[in-house]
Short mmCIF file of C-alpha atoms and ligand atoms in Angstrom, two decimals:
data_model
loop_
_atom_site.label_atom_id
_atom_site.label_comp_id
_atom_site.label_asym_id
_atom_site.label_seq_id
_atom_site.Cartn_x
_atom_site.Cartn_y
_atom_site.Cartn_z
CA UNK Q 15 -124.80 -48.38 102.57
CA UNK Q 16 -124.38 -51.29 104.93
CA UNK Q 17 -121.39 -53.53 104.25
CA UNK Q 18 -121.15 -56.81 106.15
CA UNK Q 19 -123.46 -55.40 108.79
CA UNK Q 20 -121.60 -52.12 109.35
CA UNK Q 21 -123.16 -48.88 108.17
CA UNK Q 22 -120.96 -46.52 106.14
CA UNK Q 23 -121.87 -42.97 105.19
CA UNK Q 24 -119.47 -41.67 102.56
CA UNK Q 25 -119.44 -39.13 99.77
CA UNK Q 26 -118.08 -40.73 96.64
CA UNK Q 27 -117.22 -39.52 93.19
CA UNK Q 28 -120.15 -40.48 90.90
CA UNK Q 29 -117.89 -42.62 88.72
CA UNK Q 30 -116.76 -44.81 91.64
CA UNK Q 31 -117.68 -48.44 91.05
CA UNK Q 32 -118.82 -50.60 93.92
CA UNK Q 33 -115.70 -52.77 93.70
CA UNK Q 34 -113.45 -49.69 93.93
CA UNK Q 35 -115.45 -48.41 96.89
CA UNK Q 36 -115.10 -51.73 98.70
CA UNK Q 37 -111.42 -52.22 97.94
CA UNK Q 38 -110.05 -48.69 98.08
CA UNK Q 39 -112.41 -46.79 100.36
CA UNK Q 40 -113.17 -49.56 102.86
CA UNK Q 41 -109.99 -51.61 102.40
CA UNK Q 42 -111.98 -54.79 101.77
CA UNK Q 43 -109.64 -56.31 99.21
CA UNK Q 44 -111.19 -59.78 99.39
CA UNK Q 45 -113.38 -58.87 96.42
CA UNK Q 46 -111.14 -59.30 93.37
CA UNK Q 47 -111.05 -57.66 89.97
CA UNK Q 48 -110.34 -59.94 87.03
CA UNK Q 49 -111.76 -58.94 83.67
CA UNK Q 50 -113.11 -55.52 84.70
CA UNK Q 51 -115.97 -55.87 82.21
CA UNK Q 52 -118.45 -58.19 83.97
CA UNK Q 53 -117.42 -61.45 82.34
CA UNK Q 54 -115.37 -63.39 84.91
CA UNK Q 55 -117.28 -63.07 88.20
CA UNK Q 56 -114.22 -62.50 90.42
CA UNK Q 57 -115.87 -59.32 91.75
CA UNK Q 58 -119.17 -60.99 92.74
CA UNK Q 59 -120.78 -59.59 95.89
CA UNK Q 60 -124.29 -59.89 97.30
CA UNK Q 61 -126.48 -56.76 97.17
CA UNK Q 62 -129.87 -56.98 98.89
CA UNK Q 63 -129.75 -60.77 98.77
CA UNK Q 64 -128.78 -61.12 95.11
CA UNK Q 65 -125.39 -61.86 93.57
CA UNK Q 66 -124.12 -59.08 91.29
CA UNK Q 67 -120.86 -58.15 89.56
CA UNK Q 68 -119.43 -55.16 91.42
CA UNK Q 69 -117.05 -54.11 88.61
CA UNK Q 70 -119.89 -52.52 86.65
CA UNK Q 71 -122.12 -51.54 89.55
CA UNK Q 72 -121.99 -47.86 90.48
CA UNK Q 73 -121.30 -47.29 94.17
CA UNK Q 74 -123.96 -44.56 94.22
CA UNK Q 75 -126.48 -47.14 92.99
CA UNK Q 76 -125.83 -49.11 96.18
CA UNK Q 77 -126.89 -46.11 98.28
CA UNK Q 78 -128.95 -47.53 101.16
CA UNK Q 79 -128.34 -51.13 100.08
CA UNK Q 80 -127.22 -54.12 102.11
CA UNK Q 81 -123.90 -55.29 100.65
CA UNK Q 82 -122.12 -58.48 101.62
CA UNK Q 83 -118.58 -59.44 100.61
CA UNK Q 84 -116.40 -62.47 101.26
CA UNK Q 85 -115.04 -60.78 104.40
CA UNK Q 86 -118.50 -60.93 105.93
CA UNK Q 87 -119.41 -64.58 105.50
CA UNK Q 88 -117.38 -66.01 108.39
CA UNK Q 89 -118.92 -65.21 111.79
CA UNK Q 90 -116.57 -64.51 114.71
CA UNK Q 91 -113.71 -66.37 113.11
CA UNK Q 92 -115.75 -69.49 112.35
CA UNK Q 93 -115.73 -70.31 108.66
CA UNK Q 94 -119.05 -70.28 106.79
CA UNK Q 95 -119.99 -73.82 105.65
CA UNK Q 96 -119.25 -72.76 102.05
CA UNK Q 97 -115.73 -71.65 103.04
CA UNK Q 98 -115.29 -74.87 104.99
CA UNK Q 99 -116.47 -76.81 101.93
CA UNK Q 100 -113.86 -75.11 99.69
CA UNK Q 101 -111.24 -76.07 102.27
CA UNK Q 102 -112.38 -79.65 102.85
CA UNK Q 103 -113.04 -80.51 99.20
CA UNK Q 104 -110.13 -78.59 97.64
CA UNK Q 105 -112.39 -76.11 95.86
CA UNK Q 106 -109.51 -73.79 95.02
CA UNK Q 107 -106.00 -73.74 93.67
CA UNK Q 108 -104.68 -70.21 93.08
CA UNK Q 109 -107.68 -68.71 94.87
CA UNK Q 110 -108.26 -65.81 92.52
CA UNK Q 111 -111.81 -66.79 91.61
CA UNK Q 112 -112.63 -68.02 95.11
CA UNK Q 113 -114.21 -64.92 96.72
CA UNK Q 114 -116.59 -64.61 93.76
CA UNK Q 115 -117.29 -68.34 93.73
CA UNK Q 116 -118.07 -68.25 97.44
CA UNK Q 117 -120.47 -65.32 97.09
CA UNK Q 118 -122.32 -66.96 94.19
CA UNK Q 119 -122.55 -70.18 96.22
CA UNK Q 120 -123.74 -68.41 99.37
CA UNK Q 121 -126.45 -66.63 97.32
CA UNK Q 122 -127.50 -69.96 95.83
CA UNK Q 123 -127.78 -71.78 99.16
CA UNK Q 124 -129.83 -68.96 100.66
CA UNK Q 125 -132.40 -69.40 97.92
CA UNK Q 126 -132.12 -73.14 97.42
CA UNK Q 127 -130.88 -75.15 100.42
CA UNK Q 128 -130.88 -78.46 98.54
CA UNK Q 129 -129.55 -77.82 95.02
CA UNK Q 130 -128.76 -80.71 92.68
CA UNK Q 131 -125.43 -80.83 90.87
CA UNK Q 132 -126.96 -79.19 87.77
CA UNK Q 133 -128.39 -76.35 89.83
CA UNK Q 134 -125.02 -75.75 91.47
CA UNK Q 135 -123.29 -75.66 88.09
CA UNK Q 136 -125.86 -73.18 86.79
CA UNK Q 137 -125.52 -70.99 89.88
CA UNK Q 138 -121.75 -70.61 89.35
CA UNK Q 139 -121.96 -70.34 85.55
CA UNK Q 140 -121.13 -66.63 85.77
CA UNK Q 141 -117.82 -67.32 87.57
CA UNK Q 142 -114.74 -68.40 85.67
CA UNK Q 143 -111.98 -70.50 87.23
CA UNK Q 144 -108.71 -71.06 85.39
CA UNK Q 145 -107.42 -73.71 87.80
CA UNK Q 146 -109.79 -76.24 89.25
CA UNK Q 147 -111.89 -77.43 86.34
CA UNK Q 148 -114.90 -76.66 88.56
CA UNK Q 149 -115.35 -80.24 89.75
CA UNK Q 150 -114.11 -79.70 93.29
CA UNK Q 151 -115.99 -76.41 93.53
CA UNK Q 152 -119.24 -78.27 92.89
CA UNK Q 153 -118.25 -80.82 95.55
CA UNK Q 154 -117.47 -77.96 97.95
CA UNK Q 155 -120.94 -76.49 97.48
CA UNK Q 156 -122.52 -79.93 97.95
CA UNK Q 157 -120.55 -80.24 101.19
CA UNK Q 158 -121.78 -76.85 102.37
CA UNK Q 159 -125.39 -77.54 101.40
CA UNK Q 160 -125.38 -80.77 103.45
CA UNK Q 161 -123.73 -79.05 106.42
CA UNK Q 162 -126.24 -76.20 106.37
CA UNK Q 163 -129.11 -78.70 106.36
CA UNK Q 164 -127.54 -80.37 109.39
CA UNK Q 165 -126.65 -83.49 107.40
CA UNK Q 166 -123.45 -85.45 106.99
CA UNK Q 167 -121.62 -84.21 103.84
CA UNK Q 168 -121.02 -86.78 101.07
CA UNK Q 169 -117.62 -88.50 101.34
CA UNK Q 170 -114.85 -86.85 99.29
CA UNK Q 171 -114.37 -88.28 95.80
CA UNK Q 172 -110.89 -89.56 96.71
CA UNK Q 173 -112.34 -91.81 99.40
CA UNK Q 174 -114.99 -93.29 97.11
CA UNK Q 175 -113.67 -96.38 95.26
CA UNK Q 176 -114.35 -95.96 91.55
CA UNK S 30 -108.06 -51.29 86.75
CA UNK S 31 -110.45 -49.82 84.24
CA UNK S 32 -112.28 -46.83 85.64
CA UNK S 33 -115.24 -44.90 84.42
CA UNK S 34 -114.60 -41.59 82.72
CA UNK S 35 -115.44 -38.56 84.84
CA UNK S 36 -119.21 -38.33 84.71
CA UNK S 37 -121.98 -36.84 86.75
CA UNK S 38 -124.73 -39.08 88.08
CA UNK S 39 -128.36 -38.15 88.67
CA UNK S 40 -131.19 -40.39 89.81
CA UNK S 41 -134.48 -38.48 89.66
CA UNK S 42 -137.73 -39.95 90.96
CA UNK S 43 -140.07 -38.91 88.16
CA UNK S 44 -140.16 -39.89 84.51
CA UNK S 45 -140.63 -36.25 83.49
CA UNK S 46 -137.36 -35.29 85.15
CA UNK S 47 -135.55 -38.20 83.49
CA UNK S 48 -136.85 -37.13 80.08
CA UNK S 49 -135.86 -33.51 80.70
CA UNK S 50 -132.36 -34.45 81.91
CA UNK S 51 -131.83 -36.69 78.89
CA UNK S 52 -132.15 -33.66 76.63
CA UNK S 53 -128.91 -32.39 78.21
CA UNK S 54 -125.53 -32.53 76.50
CA UNK S 55 -123.88 -35.97 76.84
CA UNK S 56 -126.68 -37.46 78.95
CA UNK S 57 -126.82 -41.27 78.98
CA UNK S 58 -129.75 -43.27 80.35
CA UNK S 59 -128.94 -46.18 82.67
CA UNK S 60 -131.21 -48.87 84.04
CA UNK S 61 -129.17 -51.80 85.41
CA UNK S 62 -126.08 -50.38 83.72
CA UNK S 63 -124.74 -53.83 82.81
CA UNK S 64 -124.33 -52.79 79.17
CA UNK S 65 -123.77 -49.06 79.60
CA UNK S 66 -121.08 -49.26 82.31
CA UNK S 67 -118.72 -51.74 80.57
CA UNK S 68 -119.09 -49.72 77.36
CA UNK S 69 -118.25 -46.53 79.25
CA UNK S 70 -115.25 -48.22 80.87
CA UNK S 71 -114.00 -49.09 77.39
CA UNK S 72 -114.47 -45.40 76.44
CA UNK S 73 -117.03 -46.22 73.76
CA UNK S 74 -119.04 -43.05 74.44
CA UNK S 75 -116.59 -40.13 74.45
CA UNK S 76 -119.55 -37.74 74.47
CA UNK S 77 -120.79 -39.03 77.87
CA UNK S 78 -121.10 -36.38 80.57
CA UNK S 79 -123.97 -37.45 82.80
CA UNK S 80 -125.47 -40.81 83.72
CA UNK S 81 -129.21 -40.41 84.22
CA UNK S 82 -130.49 -43.35 86.24
CA UNK S 83 -134.00 -44.67 85.74
CA UNK S 84 -133.93 -46.81 88.85
CA UNK S 85 -135.59 -44.43 91.31
CA UNK S 86 -138.65 -43.91 89.12
CA UNK S 87 -141.45 -45.87 90.79
CA UNK S 88 -143.93 -48.11 89.02
CA UNK S 89 -141.65 -49.42 86.24
CA UNK S 90 -140.95 -52.78 87.86
CA UNK S 91 -143.01 -55.95 87.76
CA UNK S 92 -145.01 -58.45 85.74
CA UNK S 93 -148.81 -58.42 85.69
CA UNK S 94 -151.45 -60.33 83.77
CA UNK S 95 -154.69 -58.57 82.77
CA UNK S 96 -158.09 -60.28 82.57
CA UNK S 97 -157.83 -61.11 78.89
CA UNK S 98 -154.41 -62.69 79.47
CA UNK S 99 -152.34 -59.73 78.20
CA UNK S 100 -148.99 -59.68 80.01
CA UNK S 101 -147.43 -56.35 80.98
CA UNK S 102 -143.76 -56.25 81.89
CA UNK S 103 -142.30 -53.08 83.42
CA UNK S 104 -139.06 -51.80 81.88
CA UNK S 105 -137.16 -52.12 85.19
CA UNK S 106 -138.18 -55.75 85.73
CA UNK S 107 -134.96 -57.74 86.05
CA UNK S 108 -134.04 -60.34 83.47
CA UNK S 109 -133.76 -62.84 86.37
CA UNK S 110 -137.40 -62.20 87.30
CA UNK S 111 -138.48 -62.66 83.69
CA UNK S 112 -136.61 -65.96 83.53
CA UNK S 113 -138.40 -67.38 86.56
CA UNK S 114 -141.88 -65.81 86.66
CA UNK S 115 -144.57 -68.40 85.85
CA UNK S 116 -146.81 -65.71 84.34
CA UNK S 117 -144.23 -65.19 81.57
CA UNK S 118 -144.52 -67.30 78.38
CA UNK S 119 -141.95 -70.07 78.12
CA UNK S 120 -140.23 -68.62 75.04
CA UNK S 121 -139.47 -65.42 76.95
CA UNK S 122 -138.31 -67.34 80.00
CA UNK S 123 -135.97 -69.35 77.77
CA UNK S 124 -134.55 -66.20 76.19
CA UNK S 125 -134.21 -64.43 79.55
CA UNK S 126 -132.54 -67.47 81.15
CA UNK S 127 -129.96 -67.45 78.34
CA UNK S 128 -128.91 -63.82 78.91
CA UNK S 129 -125.34 -63.30 80.16
CA UNK S 130 -124.80 -64.86 83.61
CA UNK S 131 -126.80 -65.07 86.88
CA UNK S 132 -125.19 -61.94 88.37
CA UNK S 133 -126.03 -59.84 85.30
CA UNK S 134 -129.56 -61.25 85.09
CA UNK S 135 -130.04 -60.15 88.71
CA UNK S 136 -129.05 -56.62 87.77
CA UNK S 137 -129.94 -56.20 84.07
CA UNK S 138 -133.44 -55.05 83.15
CA UNK S 139 -135.89 -55.91 80.38
CA UNK S 140 -135.87 -52.33 79.02
CA UNK S 141 -132.07 -52.24 78.98
CA UNK S 142 -131.96 -55.60 77.26
CA UNK S 143 -134.25 -54.48 74.44
CA UNK S 144 -132.19 -51.29 73.96
CA UNK S 145 -128.76 -52.93 74.41
CA UNK S 146 -126.16 -51.33 72.11
CA UNK S 147 -124.98 -53.10 68.95
CA UNK S 148 -121.59 -54.83 69.23
CA UNK S 149 -118.52 -55.42 67.11
CA UNK S 150 -115.07 -56.98 67.63
CA UNK S 151 -113.43 -53.73 66.55
CA UNK S 152 -115.35 -51.65 69.05
CA UNK S 153 -115.99 -53.63 72.25
CA UNK S 154 -112.37 -53.70 73.34
CA UNK S 155 -110.45 -51.39 75.69
CA UNK S 156 -109.61 -48.06 74.06
CA UNK S 157 -105.88 -48.82 74.23
CA UNK S 158 -106.52 -51.70 71.80
CA UNK S 159 -108.74 -49.57 69.60
CA UNK S 160 -105.97 -46.99 69.34
CA UNK S 161 -103.88 -49.53 67.41
CA UNK S 162 -106.00 -48.81 64.33
CA UNK S 163 -107.87 -45.89 62.80
CA UNK S 164 -111.18 -45.45 64.61
CA UNK S 165 -114.07 -47.23 62.91
CA UNK S 166 -117.39 -45.57 62.04
CA UNK S 167 -118.97 -46.35 65.40
CA UNK S 168 -115.90 -44.98 67.20
CA UNK S 169 -116.32 -41.72 65.33
CA UNK S 170 -114.02 -42.55 62.40
CA UNK S 171 -114.50 -42.69 58.65
CA UNK S 172 -114.50 -46.38 57.82
CA UNK S 173 -115.75 -49.79 58.85
CA UNK S 174 -112.99 -52.35 59.45
CA UNK S 175 -115.35 -55.25 58.86
CA UNK S 176 -116.45 -54.21 55.36
CA UNK S 177 -114.27 -51.25 54.33
CA UNK S 178 -115.85 -50.86 50.89
CA UNK S 179 -118.92 -49.05 52.15
CA UNK S 180 -119.59 -46.50 54.85
CA UNK S 181 -121.97 -48.78 56.71
CA UNK S 182 -121.65 -49.93 60.32
CA UNK S 183 -122.42 -53.64 60.69
CA UNK S 184 -122.29 -53.86 64.51
CA UNK S 185 -124.51 -56.69 65.67
CA UNK S 186 -127.89 -56.53 67.42
CA UNK S 187 -127.13 -58.56 70.57
CA UNK S 188 -130.33 -58.73 72.60
CA UNK S 189 -131.68 -62.18 73.45
CA UNK S 190 -135.09 -60.85 74.39
CA UNK S 191 -135.73 -58.87 71.19
CA UNK S 192 -136.25 -61.82 68.79
CA UNK S 193 -138.41 -63.65 71.35
CA UNK S 194 -140.53 -60.55 71.98
CA UNK S 195 -141.03 -60.03 68.24
CA UNK S 196 -142.04 -63.68 67.75
CA UNK S 197 -144.70 -63.19 70.44
CA UNK S 198 -146.06 -59.99 68.77
CA UNK S 199 -145.10 -57.92 71.81
CA UNK S 200 -145.16 -54.13 71.73
CA UNK S 201 -143.43 -51.45 73.76
CA UNK S 202 -144.86 -48.35 75.38
CA UNK S 203 -142.55 -45.37 75.02
CA UNK S 204 -142.81 -42.07 76.87
CA UNK S 205 -141.04 -39.00 75.53
CA UNK S 206 -141.19 -35.21 75.67
CA UNK S 207 -144.18 -35.17 73.30
CA UNK S 208 -146.23 -37.75 75.17
CA UNK S 209 -146.43 -41.49 74.75
CA UNK S 210 -146.83 -44.02 71.97
CA UNK S 211 -147.02 -47.76 71.55
CA UNK S 212 -145.10 -49.62 68.83
CA UNK S 213 -144.51 -53.29 67.93
CA UNK S 214 -141.10 -54.40 69.27
CA UNK S 215 -139.98 -55.07 65.68
CA UNK S 216 -140.45 -51.39 64.86
CA UNK S 217 -138.11 -50.36 67.68
CA UNK S 218 -135.10 -51.33 65.54
CA UNK S 219 -133.24 -50.00 62.49
CA UNK S 220 -130.77 -52.13 60.54
CA UNK S 221 -127.94 -49.69 61.23
CA UNK S 222 -125.14 -50.46 63.68
CA UNK S 223 -124.64 -46.76 64.41
CA UNK S 224 -128.20 -45.77 65.26
CA UNK S 225 -129.95 -49.05 65.95
CA UNK S 226 -133.06 -47.76 67.70
CA UNK S 227 -135.99 -46.14 65.90
CA UNK S 228 -136.76 -43.86 68.80
CA UNK S 229 -135.57 -40.51 70.08
CA UNK S 230 -132.77 -40.73 72.69
CA UNK S 231 -135.07 -39.15 75.28
CA UNK S 232 -137.94 -41.52 74.60
CA UNK S 233 -138.08 -44.01 77.44
CA UNK S 234 -139.30 -47.55 77.14
CA UNK S 235 -141.63 -47.93 80.11
CA UNK S 236 -143.24 -51.31 79.53
CA UNK S 237 -143.55 -54.27 77.23
CA UNK S 238 -146.99 -55.60 76.40
CA UNK S 239 -147.23 -59.25 75.37
CA UNK S 240 -150.60 -60.35 73.94
CA UNK S 241 -152.29 -63.41 75.49
CA UNK S 242 -150.51 -66.46 74.04
CA UNK S 243 -153.83 -68.24 73.22
CA UNK S 244 -152.37 -71.61 72.36
CA UNK S 245 -149.35 -70.19 70.54
CA UNK S 246 -146.35 -72.53 70.58
CA UNK S 247 -143.17 -70.54 70.92
CA UNK S 248 -139.51 -71.02 71.73
CA UNK S 249 -136.03 -69.52 71.64
CA UNK S 250 -132.64 -71.10 70.91
CA UNK S 251 -129.26 -69.46 71.26
CA UNK S 252 -125.79 -70.08 69.89
CA UNK S 253 -122.70 -68.83 71.73
CA UNK S 254 -119.21 -70.17 72.34
CA UNK S 255 -119.75 -71.03 76.01
CA UNK S 256 -122.93 -72.21 77.70
CA UNK S 257 -123.01 -69.03 79.79
CA UNK S 258 -121.75 -65.43 80.03
CA UNK S 259 -121.47 -64.82 76.27
CA UNK S 260 -123.67 -62.63 74.12
CA UNK S 261 -125.63 -64.45 71.41
CA UNK S 262 -123.92 -64.98 68.07
CA UNK S 263 -127.20 -66.38 66.81
CA UNK S 264 -130.65 -66.31 68.36
CA UNK S 265 -133.67 -68.04 66.84
CA UNK S 266 -137.22 -67.34 67.99
CA UNK S 267 -140.32 -68.89 66.48
CA UNK S 268 -144.00 -69.05 67.26
CA UNK S 269 -147.17 -70.34 65.61
CA UNK S 270 -150.50 -71.96 66.34
CA UNK S 271 -151.33 -75.43 65.09
CA UNK S 272 -154.90 -75.65 63.80
CA UNK S 273 -156.11 -78.99 62.42
CA UNK S 274 -152.46 -79.97 62.09
CA UNK S 275 -151.65 -76.91 60.00
CA UNK S 276 -149.41 -73.98 60.87
CA UNK S 277 -151.31 -70.78 61.54
CA UNK S 278 -149.87 -67.27 61.87
CA UNK S 279 -146.17 -68.24 62.09
CA UNK S 280 -143.31 -65.97 63.18
CA UNK S 281 -139.64 -66.68 62.64
CA UNK S 282 -137.12 -64.16 63.92
CA UNK S 283 -133.30 -64.28 63.95
CA UNK S 284 -131.11 -62.36 66.37
CA UNK S 285 -127.39 -61.45 66.26
CA UNK S 286 -127.06 -61.85 62.47
CA UNK S 287 -127.50 -58.17 61.53
CA UNK S 288 -127.75 -54.77 63.19
CA UNK S 289 -131.41 -55.44 64.00
CA UNK S 290 -133.42 -58.60 64.64
CA UNK S 291 -134.43 -60.14 61.29
CA UNK S 292 -137.90 -61.46 60.60
CA UNK S 293 -137.76 -64.21 57.97
CA UNK S 294 -141.02 -63.47 56.18
CA UNK S 295 -140.22 -65.83 53.27
CA UNK S 296 -140.10 -68.77 55.69
CA UNK S 297 -143.21 -67.56 57.50
CA UNK S 298 -145.12 -67.48 54.18
CA UNK S 299 -143.86 -70.95 53.32
CA UNK S 300 -144.99 -72.39 56.67
CA UNK S 301 -148.42 -70.72 56.82
CA UNK S 302 -151.34 -73.06 56.20
CA UNK S 303 -149.21 -76.18 55.74
CA UNK S 304 -148.84 -79.32 57.90
CA UNK S 305 -145.58 -79.11 59.86
CA UNK S 306 -143.74 -82.06 58.29
CA UNK S 307 -140.00 -82.70 58.53
CA UNK S 308 -139.67 -81.77 54.86
CA UNK S 309 -141.40 -78.43 55.39
CA UNK S 310 -139.26 -77.67 58.42
CA UNK S 311 -136.10 -78.42 56.41
CA UNK S 312 -137.26 -76.14 53.60
CA UNK S 313 -138.09 -73.28 56.01
CA UNK S 314 -134.70 -73.72 57.71
CA UNK S 315 -132.88 -73.47 54.36
CA UNK S 316 -134.79 -70.29 53.51
CA UNK S 317 -133.83 -68.77 56.85
CA UNK S 318 -130.17 -69.62 56.22
CA UNK S 319 -130.26 -67.93 52.82
CA UNK S 320 -131.93 -64.80 54.14
CA UNK S 321 -129.01 -63.55 56.25
CA UNK S 322 -125.32 -62.80 55.88
CA UNK S 323 -123.50 -62.66 59.24
CA UNK S 324 -120.29 -60.62 59.09
CA UNK S 325 -116.84 -61.27 60.60
CA UNK S 326 -117.45 -58.96 63.52
CA UNK S 327 -118.27 -61.15 66.49
CA UNK S 328 -117.26 -64.45 68.09
CA UNK S 329 -116.67 -67.49 65.81
CA UNK S 330 -116.43 -67.27 62.03
CA UNK S 331 -119.13 -65.77 59.84
CA UNK S 332 -119.27 -68.95 57.72
CA UNK S 333 -119.88 -71.13 60.73
CA UNK S 334 -122.53 -68.77 62.07
CA UNK S 335 -124.32 -68.75 58.70
CA UNK S 336 -124.23 -72.55 58.54
CA UNK S 337 -125.71 -72.76 62.00
CA UNK S 338 -128.79 -70.69 61.05
CA UNK S 339 -130.68 -73.55 59.31
CA UNK S 340 -129.51 -76.00 61.98
CA UNK S 341 -130.88 -73.92 64.85
CA UNK S 342 -134.11 -73.08 63.00
CA UNK S 343 -134.69 -76.76 62.22
CA UNK S 344 -134.02 -77.86 65.81
CA UNK S 345 -136.38 -75.25 67.24
CA UNK S 346 -139.21 -75.99 64.79
CA UNK S 347 -138.83 -79.74 65.40
CA UNK S 348 -139.03 -79.19 69.15
CA UNK S 349 -142.11 -76.99 68.77
CA UNK S 350 -143.75 -79.52 66.43
CA UNK S 351 -143.24 -82.24 69.04
CA UNK S 352 -144.58 -80.16 71.96
C1 LIG G 413 -120.32 -60.02 79.91
C2 LIG G 413 -121.68 -59.60 79.41
C3 LIG G 413 -122.48 -60.54 78.79
C4 LIG G 413 -123.75 -60.19 78.33
N1 LIG G 413 -124.50 -61.14 77.71
C5 LIG G 413 -125.71 -60.82 77.21
C6 LIG G 413 -126.48 -61.81 76.55
O1 LIG G 413 -126.10 -62.97 76.46
N2 LIG G 413 -127.68 -61.44 76.02
C7 LIG G 413 -128.14 -60.16 76.11
O2 LIG G 413 -129.24 -59.92 75.61
N3 LIG G 413 -127.43 -59.21 76.75
C8 LIG G 413 -126.23 -59.51 77.30
N4 LIG G 413 -125.49 -58.55 77.97
C9 LIG G 413 -125.96 -57.15 77.98
C10 LIG G 413 -126.76 -56.71 79.19
O3 LIG G 413 -126.19 -57.20 80.38
C11 LIG G 413 -128.22 -57.15 79.14
O4 LIG G 413 -128.75 -56.94 77.85
C12 LIG G 413 -129.06 -56.43 80.18
O5 LIG G 413 -130.36 -56.95 80.20
C13 LIG G 413 -129.13 -54.94 79.92
O6 LIG G 413 -129.98 -54.35 80.89
P1 LIG G 413 -129.50 -53.10 81.78
O7 LIG G 413 -130.69 -52.65 82.53
O8 LIG G 413 -128.32 -53.45 82.57
O9 LIG G 413 -129.11 -52.07 80.63
P2 LIG G 413 -128.31 -50.70 80.74
O10 LIG G 413 -126.86 -50.96 80.64
O11 LIG G 413 -128.79 -49.89 81.87
O12 LIG G 413 -128.82 -50.02 79.38
C14 LIG G 413 -128.50 -50.56 78.11
C15 LIG G 413 -128.88 -49.54 77.04
O13 LIG G 413 -130.29 -49.37 76.98
C16 LIG G 413 -130.68 -48.06 77.30
N5 LIG G 413 -131.85 -48.19 78.17
C17 LIG G 413 -131.92 -48.87 79.36
N6 LIG G 413 -133.19 -48.85 79.84
C18 LIG G 413 -133.92 -48.15 78.94
C19 LIG G 413 -135.30 -47.78 78.88
N7 LIG G 413 -136.17 -48.16 79.83
N8 LIG G 413 -135.72 -47.03 77.82
C20 LIG G 413 -134.84 -46.66 76.86
N9 LIG G 413 -133.54 -46.98 76.86
C21 LIG G 413 -133.08 -47.72 77.88
C22 LIG G 413 -129.48 -47.43 77.98
O14 LIG G 413 -129.45 -46.04 77.73
C23 LIG G 413 -128.33 -48.14 77.33
O15 LIG G 413 -127.99 -47.56 76.11
C24 LIG G 413 -124.22 -58.87 78.50
C25 LIG G 413 -123.41 -57.92 79.12
C26 LIG G 413 -122.15 -58.27 79.58
C27 LIG G 413 -121.31 -57.24 80.24
S1 LIG G 414 -113.96 -58.28 87.41
FE1 LIG G 414 -116.11 -58.11 87.56
S2 LIG G 414 -116.77 -59.79 86.40
FE2 LIG G 414 -114.63 -59.85 86.06
S1 LIG G 415 -108.65 -71.36 91.79
FE1 LIG G 415 -107.42 -70.27 90.39
S2 LIG G 415 -108.94 -69.28 89.21
FE2 LIG G 415 -110.14 -70.58 90.40
#
């Protein structure tokens, strides 16, 4: 399979899950494991352009596939607009859900460059966050969407008089 | 981290090979694996030895509409595709869009959804938790923890697509060692939490055939604790035609209240031939509520879930009447 643009040819035990392959075989520990049963979304990666939960995805089923993880979204040390958005709009606290949130958001913006707030919330509905209350995550994705369209991101909430 | 038990994995390219391999000891069929793999991780299938993947078999993916308007949906079509394909009737898109979460809809298939295993609070937990009590019937034991009086497994039918498919009179094409057959989706199920499918384990669902909607109004509503991720704890699907203001050929189907989807024929008979007034809708909703007895084996209390049946039926019928 190809992971973040690099091709890997490996023999794996049939029971190896994609998340174990990424973390243990390739050392890509950015993809987290939370619930282990495909509820929480911490393990979200992008396979052939679509977000999936890697904790119940057999590594052998990704044979020949194009896999992208959170390690692959920044290019040459420059943060991806989604990562920048999480930074600029405080889209994380403990950070446990963040790799999954970022991958779901990246997948969304590749399919829909101008999502409304409702569409963003639906796109991350398969990712649980115990800390942020989601609000700043939505703002982070809005920031990224604007940046990727070459527009000025909306001002942060804390600078908008209420 | 939870790992899979030691299993073999085979991914043949022909249906014949899949069918042959499924006859083997401990063979389990996988499509997207979004139901099978978590269940295996929780050690719910101690007999499992080999995962037989359907995914390399060509020609099982896609949605097509024939000249007469009949819609054919391949078993490997993803739930995400079903939720967004304009050729698919709205009721099915609603049901598909309510399945699990975006990542699982991208991976889960229509065939896997219709065959999804029945669920129960006593079973769908890690095996270390299960070991705290005697194994229940579905875990190979002698009793049911939900209703210990009888040796019946009440695990819940948890597919969102099944009730919607039944309300649209869809059928499935199955291919097995003795050839193929077509059956209405409703006849795919048995009201038995242990063996919930009325098909041989090596019969493969290859496609779903949905008749041309021809003016049928149809919809699906779902109850679950959160607005996403969770399995249904109640699904309501209905369809009918309105002719001269009267209900014609109604279907009312409930999901996640028994071990199979439940067709409420008493309510269908009440609705047929009558004008769809608020009073009639209320009466049909009450009948639906009386026809089922959810058990204490899934999220939220059984009393609450039973009380929600008429509420959800009424809301859906009102929405369809207003369409
Ligand atoms: C956290 C979570 C939430 C979920 N929420 C929902 C929900 O809200 N609603 C819902 O309906 N489902 C839900 N699911 C279950 C599942 O993800 C979906 O039903 C999905 O569509 C199953 O498809 P699959 O291809 O992944 O099935 P698989 O896991 O591959 O298969 C499921 C079962 O069907 C059998 N099977 C698969 N394909 C065929 C076929 N073509 N012919 C015969 N048998 C077959 C398999 O042997 C297996 O027993 C959820 C799962 C998880 C883990
Ligand atoms: S670890 Fe995969 S969804 Fe929670
Ligand atoms: S930031 Fe802590 S779980 Fe989301």
